[in-house]
Tab-separated table of C-alpha atoms in Angstrom:
chain	number	residue	atom	x	y	z
A	1	UNK	CA	183.597	85.544	86.600
A	2	UNK	CA	183.172	87.247	83.116
A	3	UNK	CA	184.297	83.943	81.308
A	4	UNK	CA	182.140	81.780	83.658
A	5	UNK	CA	178.999	83.699	82.789
A	6	UNK	CA	179.584	83.457	79.091
A	7	UNK	CA	180.986	80.065	78.679
A	8	UNK	CA	180.533	78.079	81.832
A	9	UNK	CA	182.370	76.877	84.902
A	10	UNK	CA	184.724	74.334	83.348
A	11	UNK	CA	185.886	76.540	80.536
A	12	UNK	CA	186.416	79.394	82.975
A	13	UNK	CA	188.755	77.133	85.132
A	14	UNK	CA	190.805	76.091	82.029
A	15	UNK	CA	191.039	79.746	80.965
A	16	UNK	CA	192.429	80.831	84.379
A	17	UNK	CA	194.823	77.951	84.246
A	18	UNK	CA	196.118	78.898	80.999
A	19	UNK	CA	196.649	82.527	82.077
A	20	UNK	CA	198.480	81.334	85.167
A	21	UNK	CA	200.667	78.978	83.098
A	22	UNK	CA	201.491	81.570	80.592
A	23	UNK	CA	202.480	83.996	83.217
A	24	UNK	CA	204.685	81.425	84.963
A	25	UNK	CA	206.308	80.564	81.662
A	26	UNK	CA	207.159	84.258	80.916
A	27	UNK	CA	208.515	84.769	84.490
A	28	UNK	CA	210.745	81.730	84.130
A	29	UNK	CA	211.702	82.248	80.523
A	30	UNK	CA	212.706	85.914	80.968
A	31	UNK	CA	213.904	85.554	84.555
A	32	UNK	CA	212.130	88.842	85.459
A	33	UNK	CA	209.718	89.580	88.410
A	34	UNK	CA	206.072	89.338	87.888
A	35	UNK	CA	204.116	92.564	86.761
A	36	UNK	CA	200.413	92.297	86.214
A	37	UNK	CA	200.367	95.033	83.525
A	38	UNK	CA	199.777	92.693	80.448
A	39	UNK	CA	197.236	90.538	82.151
A	40	UNK	CA	195.011	93.132	83.988
A	41	UNK	CA	193.969	95.485	81.180
A	42	UNK	CA	191.468	98.064	82.151
A	43	UNK	CA	188.238	97.866	80.168
A	44	UNK	CA	186.749	101.328	79.189
A	45	UNK	CA	183.466	102.123	80.934
A	46	UNK	CA	180.464	102.476	78.893
A	47	UNK	CA	179.246	105.818	79.979
A	48	UNK	CA	176.271	106.032	77.574
A	49	UNK	CA	174.517	103.240	79.443
A	50	UNK	CA	171.359	104.402	81.286
A	51	UNK	CA	169.406	102.572	83.891
A	52	UNK	CA	165.815	103.109	84.863
A	53	UNK	CA	164.892	103.516	88.500
A	54	UNK	CA	163.528	100.023	88.440
A	55	UNK	CA	166.657	98.490	86.904
A	56	UNK	CA	168.842	100.318	89.462
A	57	UNK	CA	166.751	99.180	92.436
A	58	UNK	CA	166.858	95.571	91.124
A	59	UNK	CA	170.693	95.736	90.647
A	60	UNK	CA	171.002	97.009	94.301
A	61	UNK	CA	168.762	94.274	95.576
A	62	UNK	CA	170.856	91.647	93.721
A	63	UNK	CA	173.958	93.035	95.392
A	64	UNK	CA	172.464	92.703	98.859
A	65	UNK	CA	171.207	96.107	99.582
A	66	UNK	CA	167.795	96.566	101.370
A	67	UNK	CA	165.646	99.276	99.944
A	68	UNK	CA	163.170	101.197	101.928
A	69	UNK	CA	160.811	104.128	101.030
A	70	UNK	CA	161.664	106.017	104.054
A	71	UNK	CA	163.195	109.489	103.388
A	72	UNK	CA	165.247	111.302	105.926
A	73	UNK	CA	163.469	113.986	107.987
A	74	UNK	CA	164.924	117.407	107.662
A	75	UNK	CA	164.250	119.772	110.582
């Protein structure tokens, strides 16, 4: 999805195919079982990023959440 957003659908498909072929080649060449450690590197989280209320609400709407202004009643 990251490659697709930056470079397009066709290039993303080719990039994924290349990753799969590289993994298959290494598995067959080294005769070892597959481990995803080299391919699935964790990206550091940018904790300095701050969203405004409007940006946060828009992000939630894009992800399928329904936003209402009703607050829970505390008795």
